[in-house]
Short mmCIF file of C-alpha atoms in Angstrom, two decimals:
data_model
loop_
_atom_site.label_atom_id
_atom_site.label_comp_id
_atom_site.label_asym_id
_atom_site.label_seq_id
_atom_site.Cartn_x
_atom_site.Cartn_y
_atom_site.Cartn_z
CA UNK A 1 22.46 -14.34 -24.60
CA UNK A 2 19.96 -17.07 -23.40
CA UNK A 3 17.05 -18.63 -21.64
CA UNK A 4 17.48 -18.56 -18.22
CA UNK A 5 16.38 -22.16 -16.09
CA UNK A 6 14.62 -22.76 -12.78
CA UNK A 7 17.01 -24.80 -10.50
CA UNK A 8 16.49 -26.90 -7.71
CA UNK A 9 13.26 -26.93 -5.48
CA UNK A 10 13.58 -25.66 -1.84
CA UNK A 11 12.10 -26.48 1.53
CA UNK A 12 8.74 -23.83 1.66
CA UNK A 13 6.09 -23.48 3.38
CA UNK A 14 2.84 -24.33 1.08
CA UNK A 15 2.42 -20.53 1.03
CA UNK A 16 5.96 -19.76 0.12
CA UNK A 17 6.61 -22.34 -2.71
CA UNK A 18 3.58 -20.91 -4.21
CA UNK A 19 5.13 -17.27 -4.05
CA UNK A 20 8.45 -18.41 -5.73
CA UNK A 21 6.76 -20.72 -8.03
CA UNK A 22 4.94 -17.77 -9.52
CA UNK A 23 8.00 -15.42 -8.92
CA UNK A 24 10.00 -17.51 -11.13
CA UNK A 25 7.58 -17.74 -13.40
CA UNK A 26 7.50 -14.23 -14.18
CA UNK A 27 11.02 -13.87 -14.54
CA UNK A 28 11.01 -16.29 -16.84
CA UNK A 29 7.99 -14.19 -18.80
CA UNK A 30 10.09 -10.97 -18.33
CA UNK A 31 13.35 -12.22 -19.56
CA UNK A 32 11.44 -14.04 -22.84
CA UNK A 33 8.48 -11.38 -23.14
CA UNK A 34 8.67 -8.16 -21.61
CA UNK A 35 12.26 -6.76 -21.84
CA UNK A 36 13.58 -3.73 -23.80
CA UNK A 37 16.44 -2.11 -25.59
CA UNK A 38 18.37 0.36 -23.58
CA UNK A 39 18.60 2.76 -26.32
CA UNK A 40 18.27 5.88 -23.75
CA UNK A 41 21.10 4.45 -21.66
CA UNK A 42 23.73 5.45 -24.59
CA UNK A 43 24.63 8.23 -27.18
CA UNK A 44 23.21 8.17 -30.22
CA UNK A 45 24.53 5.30 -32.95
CA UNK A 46 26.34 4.02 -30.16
CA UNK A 47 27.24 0.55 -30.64
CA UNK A 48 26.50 -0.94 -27.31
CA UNK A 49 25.16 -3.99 -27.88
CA UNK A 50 27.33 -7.67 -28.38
CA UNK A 51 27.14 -8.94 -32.23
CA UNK A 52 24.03 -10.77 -32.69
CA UNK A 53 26.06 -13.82 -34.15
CA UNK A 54 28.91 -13.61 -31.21
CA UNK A 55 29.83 -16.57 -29.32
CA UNK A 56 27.90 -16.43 -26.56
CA UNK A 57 27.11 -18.56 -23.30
CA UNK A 58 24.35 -19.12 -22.05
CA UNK A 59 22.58 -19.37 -18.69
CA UNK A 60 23.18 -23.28 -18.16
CA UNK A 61 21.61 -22.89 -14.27
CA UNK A 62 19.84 -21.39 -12.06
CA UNK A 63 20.10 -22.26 -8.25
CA UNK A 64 17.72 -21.14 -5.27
CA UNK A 65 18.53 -21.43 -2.27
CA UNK A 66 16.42 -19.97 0.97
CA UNK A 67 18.32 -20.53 4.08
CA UNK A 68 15.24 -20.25 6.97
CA UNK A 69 11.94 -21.16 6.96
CA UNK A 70 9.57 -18.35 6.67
CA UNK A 71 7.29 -17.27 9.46
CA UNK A 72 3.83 -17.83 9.38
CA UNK A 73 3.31 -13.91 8.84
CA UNK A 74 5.14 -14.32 5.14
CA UNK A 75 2.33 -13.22 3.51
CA UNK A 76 1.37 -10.20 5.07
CA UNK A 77 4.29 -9.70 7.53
CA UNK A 78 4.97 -6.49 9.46
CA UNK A 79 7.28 -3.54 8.39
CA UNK A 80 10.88 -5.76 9.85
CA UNK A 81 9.25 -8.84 10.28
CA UNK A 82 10.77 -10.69 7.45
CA UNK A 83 14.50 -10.22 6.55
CA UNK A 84 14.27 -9.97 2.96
CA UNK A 85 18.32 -9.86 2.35
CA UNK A 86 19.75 -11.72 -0.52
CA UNK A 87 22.72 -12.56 -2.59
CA UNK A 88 22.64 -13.15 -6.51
CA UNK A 89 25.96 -14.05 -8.47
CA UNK A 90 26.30 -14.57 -12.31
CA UNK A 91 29.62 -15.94 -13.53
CA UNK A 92 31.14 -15.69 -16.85
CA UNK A 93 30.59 -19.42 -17.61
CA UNK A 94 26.61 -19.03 -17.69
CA UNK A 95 26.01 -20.34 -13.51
CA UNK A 96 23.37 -18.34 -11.38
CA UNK A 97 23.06 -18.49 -7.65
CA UNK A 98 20.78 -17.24 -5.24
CA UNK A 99 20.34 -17.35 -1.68
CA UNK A 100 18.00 -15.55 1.15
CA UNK A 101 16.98 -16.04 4.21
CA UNK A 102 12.98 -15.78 3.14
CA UNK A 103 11.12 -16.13 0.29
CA UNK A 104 10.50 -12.85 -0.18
CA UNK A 105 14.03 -12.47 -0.47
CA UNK A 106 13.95 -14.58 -3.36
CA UNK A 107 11.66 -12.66 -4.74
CA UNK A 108 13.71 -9.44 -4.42
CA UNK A 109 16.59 -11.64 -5.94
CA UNK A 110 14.92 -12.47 -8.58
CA UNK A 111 13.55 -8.92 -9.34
CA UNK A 112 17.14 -7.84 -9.98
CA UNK A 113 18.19 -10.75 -11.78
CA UNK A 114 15.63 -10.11 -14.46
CA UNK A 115 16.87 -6.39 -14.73
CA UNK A 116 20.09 -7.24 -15.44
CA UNK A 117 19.43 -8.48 -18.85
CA UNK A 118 18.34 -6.73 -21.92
CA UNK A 119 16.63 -7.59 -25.05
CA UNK A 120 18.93 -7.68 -28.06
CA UNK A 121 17.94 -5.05 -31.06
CA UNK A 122 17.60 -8.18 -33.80
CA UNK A 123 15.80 -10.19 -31.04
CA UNK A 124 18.14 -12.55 -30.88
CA UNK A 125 17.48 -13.17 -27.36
CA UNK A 126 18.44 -11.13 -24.12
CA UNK A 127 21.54 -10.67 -22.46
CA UNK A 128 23.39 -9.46 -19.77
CA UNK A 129 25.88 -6.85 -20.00
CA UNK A 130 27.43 -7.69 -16.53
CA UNK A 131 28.86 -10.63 -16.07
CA UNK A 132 30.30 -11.53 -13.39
CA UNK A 133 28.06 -10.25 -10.73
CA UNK A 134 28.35 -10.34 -7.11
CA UNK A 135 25.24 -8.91 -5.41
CA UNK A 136 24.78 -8.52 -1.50
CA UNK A 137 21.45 -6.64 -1.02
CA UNK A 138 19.44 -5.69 1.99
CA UNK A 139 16.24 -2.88 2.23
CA UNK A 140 17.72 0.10 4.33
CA UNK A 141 13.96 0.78 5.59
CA UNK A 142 12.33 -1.88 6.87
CA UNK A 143 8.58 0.18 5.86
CA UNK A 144 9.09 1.31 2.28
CA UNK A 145 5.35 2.47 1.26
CA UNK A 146 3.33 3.98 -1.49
CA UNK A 147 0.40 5.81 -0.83
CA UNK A 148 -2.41 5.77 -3.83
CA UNK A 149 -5.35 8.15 -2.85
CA UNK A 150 -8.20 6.51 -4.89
CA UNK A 151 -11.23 8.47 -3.51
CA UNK A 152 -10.50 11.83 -5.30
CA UNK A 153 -8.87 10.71 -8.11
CA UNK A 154 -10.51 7.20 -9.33
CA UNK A 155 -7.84 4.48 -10.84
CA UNK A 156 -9.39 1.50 -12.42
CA UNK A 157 -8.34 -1.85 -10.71
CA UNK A 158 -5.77 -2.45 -14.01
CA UNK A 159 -4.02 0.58 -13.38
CA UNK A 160 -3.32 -0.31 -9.61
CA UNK A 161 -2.36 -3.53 -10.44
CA UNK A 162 0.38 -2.12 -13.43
CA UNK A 163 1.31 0.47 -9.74
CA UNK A 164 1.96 -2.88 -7.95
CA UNK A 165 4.13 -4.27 -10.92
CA UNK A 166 6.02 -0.86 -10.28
CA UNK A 167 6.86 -0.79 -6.32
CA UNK A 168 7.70 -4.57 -6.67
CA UNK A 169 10.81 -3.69 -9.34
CA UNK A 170 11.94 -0.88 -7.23
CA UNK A 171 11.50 -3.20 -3.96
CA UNK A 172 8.94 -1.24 -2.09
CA UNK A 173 6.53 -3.68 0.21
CA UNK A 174 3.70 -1.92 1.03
CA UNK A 175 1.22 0.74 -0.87
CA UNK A 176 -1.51 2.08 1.39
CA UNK A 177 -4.84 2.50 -0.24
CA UNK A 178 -6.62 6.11 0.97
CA UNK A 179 -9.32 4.39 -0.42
CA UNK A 180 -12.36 6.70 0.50
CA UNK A 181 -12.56 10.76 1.37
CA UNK A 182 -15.03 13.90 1.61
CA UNK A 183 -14.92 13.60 -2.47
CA UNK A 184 -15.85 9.99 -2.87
CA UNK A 185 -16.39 6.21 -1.39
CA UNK A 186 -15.61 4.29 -4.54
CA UNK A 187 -15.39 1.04 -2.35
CA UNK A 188 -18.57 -1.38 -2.46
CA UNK A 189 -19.66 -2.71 1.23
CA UNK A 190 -22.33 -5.07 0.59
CA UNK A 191 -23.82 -4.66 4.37
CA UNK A 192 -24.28 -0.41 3.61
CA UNK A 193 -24.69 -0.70 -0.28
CA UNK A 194 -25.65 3.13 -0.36
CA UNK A 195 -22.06 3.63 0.12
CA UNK A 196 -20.67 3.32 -2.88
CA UNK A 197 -24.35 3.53 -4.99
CA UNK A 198 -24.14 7.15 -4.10
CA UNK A 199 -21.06 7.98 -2.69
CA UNK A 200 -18.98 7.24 -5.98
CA UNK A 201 -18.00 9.59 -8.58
CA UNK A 202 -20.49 7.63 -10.30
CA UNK A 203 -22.11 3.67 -11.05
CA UNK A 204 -19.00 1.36 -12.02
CA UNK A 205 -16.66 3.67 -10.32
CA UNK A 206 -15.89 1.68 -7.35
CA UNK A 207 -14.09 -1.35 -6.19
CA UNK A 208 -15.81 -4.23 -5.75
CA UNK A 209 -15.09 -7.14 -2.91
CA UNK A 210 -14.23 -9.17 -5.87
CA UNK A 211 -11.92 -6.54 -7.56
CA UNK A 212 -10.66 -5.41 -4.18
CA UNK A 213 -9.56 -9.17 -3.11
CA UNK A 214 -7.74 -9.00 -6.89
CA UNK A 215 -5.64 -5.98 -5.82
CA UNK A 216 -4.57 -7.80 -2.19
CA UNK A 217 -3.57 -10.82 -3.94
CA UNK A 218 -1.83 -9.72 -6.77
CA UNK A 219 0.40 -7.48 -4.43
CA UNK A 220 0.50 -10.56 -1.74
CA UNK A 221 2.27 -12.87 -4.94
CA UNK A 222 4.76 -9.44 -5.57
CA UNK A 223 5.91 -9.16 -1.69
CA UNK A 224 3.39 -6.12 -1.72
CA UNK A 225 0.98 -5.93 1.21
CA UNK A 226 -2.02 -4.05 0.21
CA UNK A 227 -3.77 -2.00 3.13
CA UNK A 228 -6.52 0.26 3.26
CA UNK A 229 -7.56 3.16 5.62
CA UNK A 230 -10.77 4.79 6.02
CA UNK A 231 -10.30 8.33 7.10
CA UNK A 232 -12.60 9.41 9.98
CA UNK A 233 -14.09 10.80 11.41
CA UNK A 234 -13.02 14.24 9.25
CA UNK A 235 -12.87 13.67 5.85
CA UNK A 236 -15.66 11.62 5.73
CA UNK A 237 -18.64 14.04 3.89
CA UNK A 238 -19.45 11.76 1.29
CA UNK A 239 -21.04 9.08 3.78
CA UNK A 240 -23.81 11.81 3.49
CA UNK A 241 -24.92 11.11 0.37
CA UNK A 242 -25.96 7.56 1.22
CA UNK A 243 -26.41 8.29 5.60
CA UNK A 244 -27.00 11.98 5.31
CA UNK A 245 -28.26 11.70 9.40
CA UNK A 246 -24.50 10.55 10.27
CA UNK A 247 -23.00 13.32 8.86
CA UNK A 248 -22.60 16.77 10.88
CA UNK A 249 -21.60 19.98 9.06
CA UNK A 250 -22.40 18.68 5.48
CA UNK A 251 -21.46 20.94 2.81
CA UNK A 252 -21.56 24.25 4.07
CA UNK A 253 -20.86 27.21 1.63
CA UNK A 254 -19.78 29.42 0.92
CA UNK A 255 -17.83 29.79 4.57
CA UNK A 256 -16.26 25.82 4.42
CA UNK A 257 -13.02 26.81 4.88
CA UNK A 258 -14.72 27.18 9.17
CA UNK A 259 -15.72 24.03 8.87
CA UNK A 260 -13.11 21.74 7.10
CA UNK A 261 -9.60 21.63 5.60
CA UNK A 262 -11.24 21.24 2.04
CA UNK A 263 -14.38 20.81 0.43
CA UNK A 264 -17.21 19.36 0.43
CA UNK A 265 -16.97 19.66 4.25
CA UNK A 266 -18.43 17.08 6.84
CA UNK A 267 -17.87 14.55 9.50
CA UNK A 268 -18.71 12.07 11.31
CA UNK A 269 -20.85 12.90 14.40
CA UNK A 270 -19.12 12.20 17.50
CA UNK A 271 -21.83 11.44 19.85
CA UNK A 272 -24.48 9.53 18.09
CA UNK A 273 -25.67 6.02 18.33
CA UNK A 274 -26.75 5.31 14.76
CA UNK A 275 -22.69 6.54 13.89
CA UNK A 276 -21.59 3.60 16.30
CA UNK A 277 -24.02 1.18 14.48
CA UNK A 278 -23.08 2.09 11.25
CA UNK A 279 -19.76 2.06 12.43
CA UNK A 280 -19.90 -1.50 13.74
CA UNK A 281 -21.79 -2.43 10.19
CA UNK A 282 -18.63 -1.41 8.23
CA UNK A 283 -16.20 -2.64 10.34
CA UNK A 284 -17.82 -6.63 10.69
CA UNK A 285 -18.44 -6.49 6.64
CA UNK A 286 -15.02 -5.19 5.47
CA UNK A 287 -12.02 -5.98 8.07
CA UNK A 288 -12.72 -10.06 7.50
CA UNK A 289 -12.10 -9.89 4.01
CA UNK A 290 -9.14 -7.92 4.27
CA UNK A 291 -7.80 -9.21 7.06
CA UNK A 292 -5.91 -12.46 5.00
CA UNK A 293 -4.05 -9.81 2.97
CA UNK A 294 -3.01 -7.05 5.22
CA UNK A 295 -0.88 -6.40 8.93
CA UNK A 296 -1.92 -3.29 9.06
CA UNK A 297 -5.50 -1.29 8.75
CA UNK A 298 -5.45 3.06 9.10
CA UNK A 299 -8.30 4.30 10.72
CA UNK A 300 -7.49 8.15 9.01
CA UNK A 301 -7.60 10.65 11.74
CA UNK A 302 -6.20 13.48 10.17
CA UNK A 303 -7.33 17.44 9.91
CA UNK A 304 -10.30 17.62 11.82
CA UNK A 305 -11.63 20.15 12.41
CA UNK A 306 -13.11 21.10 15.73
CA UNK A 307 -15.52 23.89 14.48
CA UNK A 308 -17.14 21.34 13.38
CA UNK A 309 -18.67 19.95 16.42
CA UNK A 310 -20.33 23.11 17.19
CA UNK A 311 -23.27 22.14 14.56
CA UNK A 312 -23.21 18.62 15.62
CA UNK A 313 -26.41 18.33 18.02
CA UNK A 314 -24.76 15.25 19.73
CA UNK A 315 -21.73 17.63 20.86
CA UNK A 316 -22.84 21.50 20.34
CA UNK A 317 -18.72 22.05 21.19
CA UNK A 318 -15.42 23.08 19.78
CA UNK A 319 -13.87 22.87 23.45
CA UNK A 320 -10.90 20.41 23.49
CA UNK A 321 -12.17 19.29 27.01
CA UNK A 322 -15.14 18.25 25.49
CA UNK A 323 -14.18 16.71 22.29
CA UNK A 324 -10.81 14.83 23.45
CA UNK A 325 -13.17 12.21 25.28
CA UNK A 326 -15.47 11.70 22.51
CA UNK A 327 -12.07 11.38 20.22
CA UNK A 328 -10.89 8.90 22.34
CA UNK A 329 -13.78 7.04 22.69
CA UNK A 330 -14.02 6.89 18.60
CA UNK A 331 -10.67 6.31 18.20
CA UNK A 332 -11.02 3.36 21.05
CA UNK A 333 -14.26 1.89 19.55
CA UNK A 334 -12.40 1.69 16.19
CA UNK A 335 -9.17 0.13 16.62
CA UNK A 336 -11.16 -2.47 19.03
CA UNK A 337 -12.38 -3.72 15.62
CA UNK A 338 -8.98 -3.67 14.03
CA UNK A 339 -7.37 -5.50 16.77
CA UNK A 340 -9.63 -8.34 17.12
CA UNK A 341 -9.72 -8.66 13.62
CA UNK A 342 -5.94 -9.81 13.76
CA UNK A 343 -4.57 -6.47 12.34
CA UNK A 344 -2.40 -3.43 13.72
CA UNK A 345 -4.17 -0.18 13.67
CA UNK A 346 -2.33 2.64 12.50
CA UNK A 347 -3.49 6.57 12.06
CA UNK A 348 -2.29 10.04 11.12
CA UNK A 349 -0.21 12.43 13.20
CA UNK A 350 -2.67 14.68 14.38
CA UNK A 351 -4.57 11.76 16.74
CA UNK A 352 -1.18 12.11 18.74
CA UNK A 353 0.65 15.07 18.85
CA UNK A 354 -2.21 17.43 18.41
CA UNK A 355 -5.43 15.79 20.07
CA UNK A 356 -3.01 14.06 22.83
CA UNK A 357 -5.11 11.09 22.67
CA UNK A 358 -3.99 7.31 24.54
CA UNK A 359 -3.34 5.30 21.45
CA UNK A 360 -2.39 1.70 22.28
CA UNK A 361 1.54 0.89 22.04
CA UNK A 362 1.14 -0.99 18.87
CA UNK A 363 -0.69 1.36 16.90
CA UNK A 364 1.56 2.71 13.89
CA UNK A 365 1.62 6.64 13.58
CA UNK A 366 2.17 8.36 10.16
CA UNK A 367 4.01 11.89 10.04
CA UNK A 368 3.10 14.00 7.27
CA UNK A 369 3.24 17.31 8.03
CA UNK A 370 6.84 17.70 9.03
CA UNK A 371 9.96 15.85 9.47
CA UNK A 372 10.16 16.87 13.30
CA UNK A 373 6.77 14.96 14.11
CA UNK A 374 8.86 11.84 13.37
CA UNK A 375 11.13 12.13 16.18
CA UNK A 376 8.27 13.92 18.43
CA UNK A 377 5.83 10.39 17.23
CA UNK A 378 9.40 8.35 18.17
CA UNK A 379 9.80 9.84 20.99
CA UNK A 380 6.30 8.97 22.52
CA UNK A 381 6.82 5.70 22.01
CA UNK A 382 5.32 4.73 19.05
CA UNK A 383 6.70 3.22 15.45
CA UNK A 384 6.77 6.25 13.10
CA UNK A 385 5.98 6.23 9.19
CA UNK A 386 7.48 9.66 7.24
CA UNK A 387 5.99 11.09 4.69
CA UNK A 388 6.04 15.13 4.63
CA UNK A 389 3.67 16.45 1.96
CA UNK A 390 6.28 19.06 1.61
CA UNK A 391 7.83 16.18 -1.28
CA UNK A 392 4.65 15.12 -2.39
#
């Protein structure tokens, strides 16, 4: 049992000394604050645990070594784009060493390190059942993602923060924020205030820029990018209670099942001028100000429905001749913004493989209504992101 000590300083970038700086920091909190017994890992009255007044030795150093220099891109990198491989070793005589190539792979390091120690029943300290240890690790998926849908169900900005704590101990690097839907737009824009005013579940229940920078940061210092996506131009009925005029199809009952894949139905218009302004009003207040967190930005895309388009006076059309050039158009205008906002655009299945539409070669596609519309997305030509909703 012991303290364990920060070793020698490394050559970082500015950006990546501060990540391991505060990385080691927290190990150091974990190992001296926040660890437990492992009383579920063992029968009952089992006596796991060394003698509290055992010889012991302790953890004399701790060296850090990162053998590249990290891209500019460390802090919000794309899925591959950093290799975040590392090696950790513990010997018996109380010596730690770490290497990686990046400093996110010191962070990963130092992730496991801490959870290989365990707090001792009298408190006498925390130790590590282990020793030696020999660790060669490496992620097996470049993209490992969590995605927190925030507009139905509303999590305070503490709770994602404690889900960020979470995916950085089990090594995930990205969570995707569905951060607005037909049910709610809990995100302030200060340009379109009405937003959020009205489109929340109600006042205080919505993130501010503030809160939302918070979020990005605190995931940035963990090695997990924060991204958001706005779903459009389906799922997008509660822009109507703040821009009811943008809206087509709002609400219909009791027949919204014709209209949408769940209520409140509603979306976008397709055709309209004041949706293109708006549009351009969203996009110039909120991509800056995520933009120095996140690669990536998801522009939605997923279950519309065409019946829709049939009430929209801009369109008056279900046709697929018809609508596939307005789609495109939409889908065109949109990921303009993305793009020259320094970010990769990245949408849902259907944008692809069911409205056929041109989607630029970097734009990221997300399967998630069957395993074979990863290979069909692959196959294309486009990077793929699984996640069937058959194991959500």
């Amino acid at each position: 049992m012991g303290q364990a000590s920060s070793g020698s300083p490394m050559i970082f970038t500015a950006a990546s000394y501060a990540l391991v700086k505060a990385a080691i920091q927290r190990a150091q909190d974990r190992l001296s604050q926040d660890n437990f017994v492992p009383w579920k890992f063992h029968a009952r009255n089992a006596d796991f645990e060394p003698a509290a007044n055992a010889s012991r030795i302790n953890i004399r150093n701790v060296t850090i070594q990162q053998q590249g220099i990290d891209s500019a891109a460390i802090l919000k990198p794309l899925a591959g784009e950093v290799n975040e491989r590392y090696t950790l070793s513990i010997t018996t005589a109380g010596s730690v060493a770490i290497t990686a190539v990046s400093s996110i792979g010191i962070l990963r390091a130092l992730e496991t390190f801490t959870q290989l120690f365990y707090r001792h029943s009298s408190n006498a300290g925390v130790y590590c059942p282990g020793a030696p240890v020999s660790i060669i690790d490496t992620p097996k998926f470049s993209y490992r993602g969590f995605n927190m849908d925030v507009a139905r169900n509303w999590y305070p900005p503490s709770f994602i923060l404690h889900t960020i704590d979470v995916l950085a101990w089990n090594k995930f690097n990205l969570l995707h924020l569905h951060v607005t839907d037909a049910q709610s737009w809990p995100l302030d824009i200060p340009a379109l205030p009405l937003l959020s005013q009205k489109g929340a579940y109600r006042t205080g229940l919505s993130y501010s820029r503030q809160q939302l920078a918070q979020i990005q940061e605190y995931g940035m210092y963990r090695g997990v990018q924060v991204f958001m996506e706005i779903d459009m131009p389906g799922h997008t009925s509660s822009i109507a209670l703040a821009y009811p005029d943008l809206i087509t199809g709002y609400n219909v009952l009791p027949d919204w099942s014709t209209y949408a894949a769940e209520p409140p139905s509603g979306s976008l218009k397709l055709n309209s001028s004041a949706v293109y302004a708006f549009l351009q009003t969203l996009w110039e207040d909120l991509l800056p100000r995520v933009e120095p967190y996140s690669a990536y930005f998801h522009t939605g895309g997923d279950e519309v429905n065409a019946n829709v388009y049939k009430l929209d006076e801009t369109v008056r059309s279900n046709a697929s001749a018809v609508l596939k050039p307005l789609l495109q158009a939409f889908i065109d205008f949109n990921h303009g913004y993305v793009r020259a906002a320094g970010m990769t655009p990245m949408v849902w299945e259907e944008m692809l493989l069911q409205r056929n539409l041109t989607l630029g070669q970097d734009v990221v596609v997300q399967a998630w209504q069957s395993d074979d519309a990863v290979a069909q997305i692959v196959a294309r030509g486009h990077k793929a992101i699984g996640g069937n909703y058959n194991y959500w």
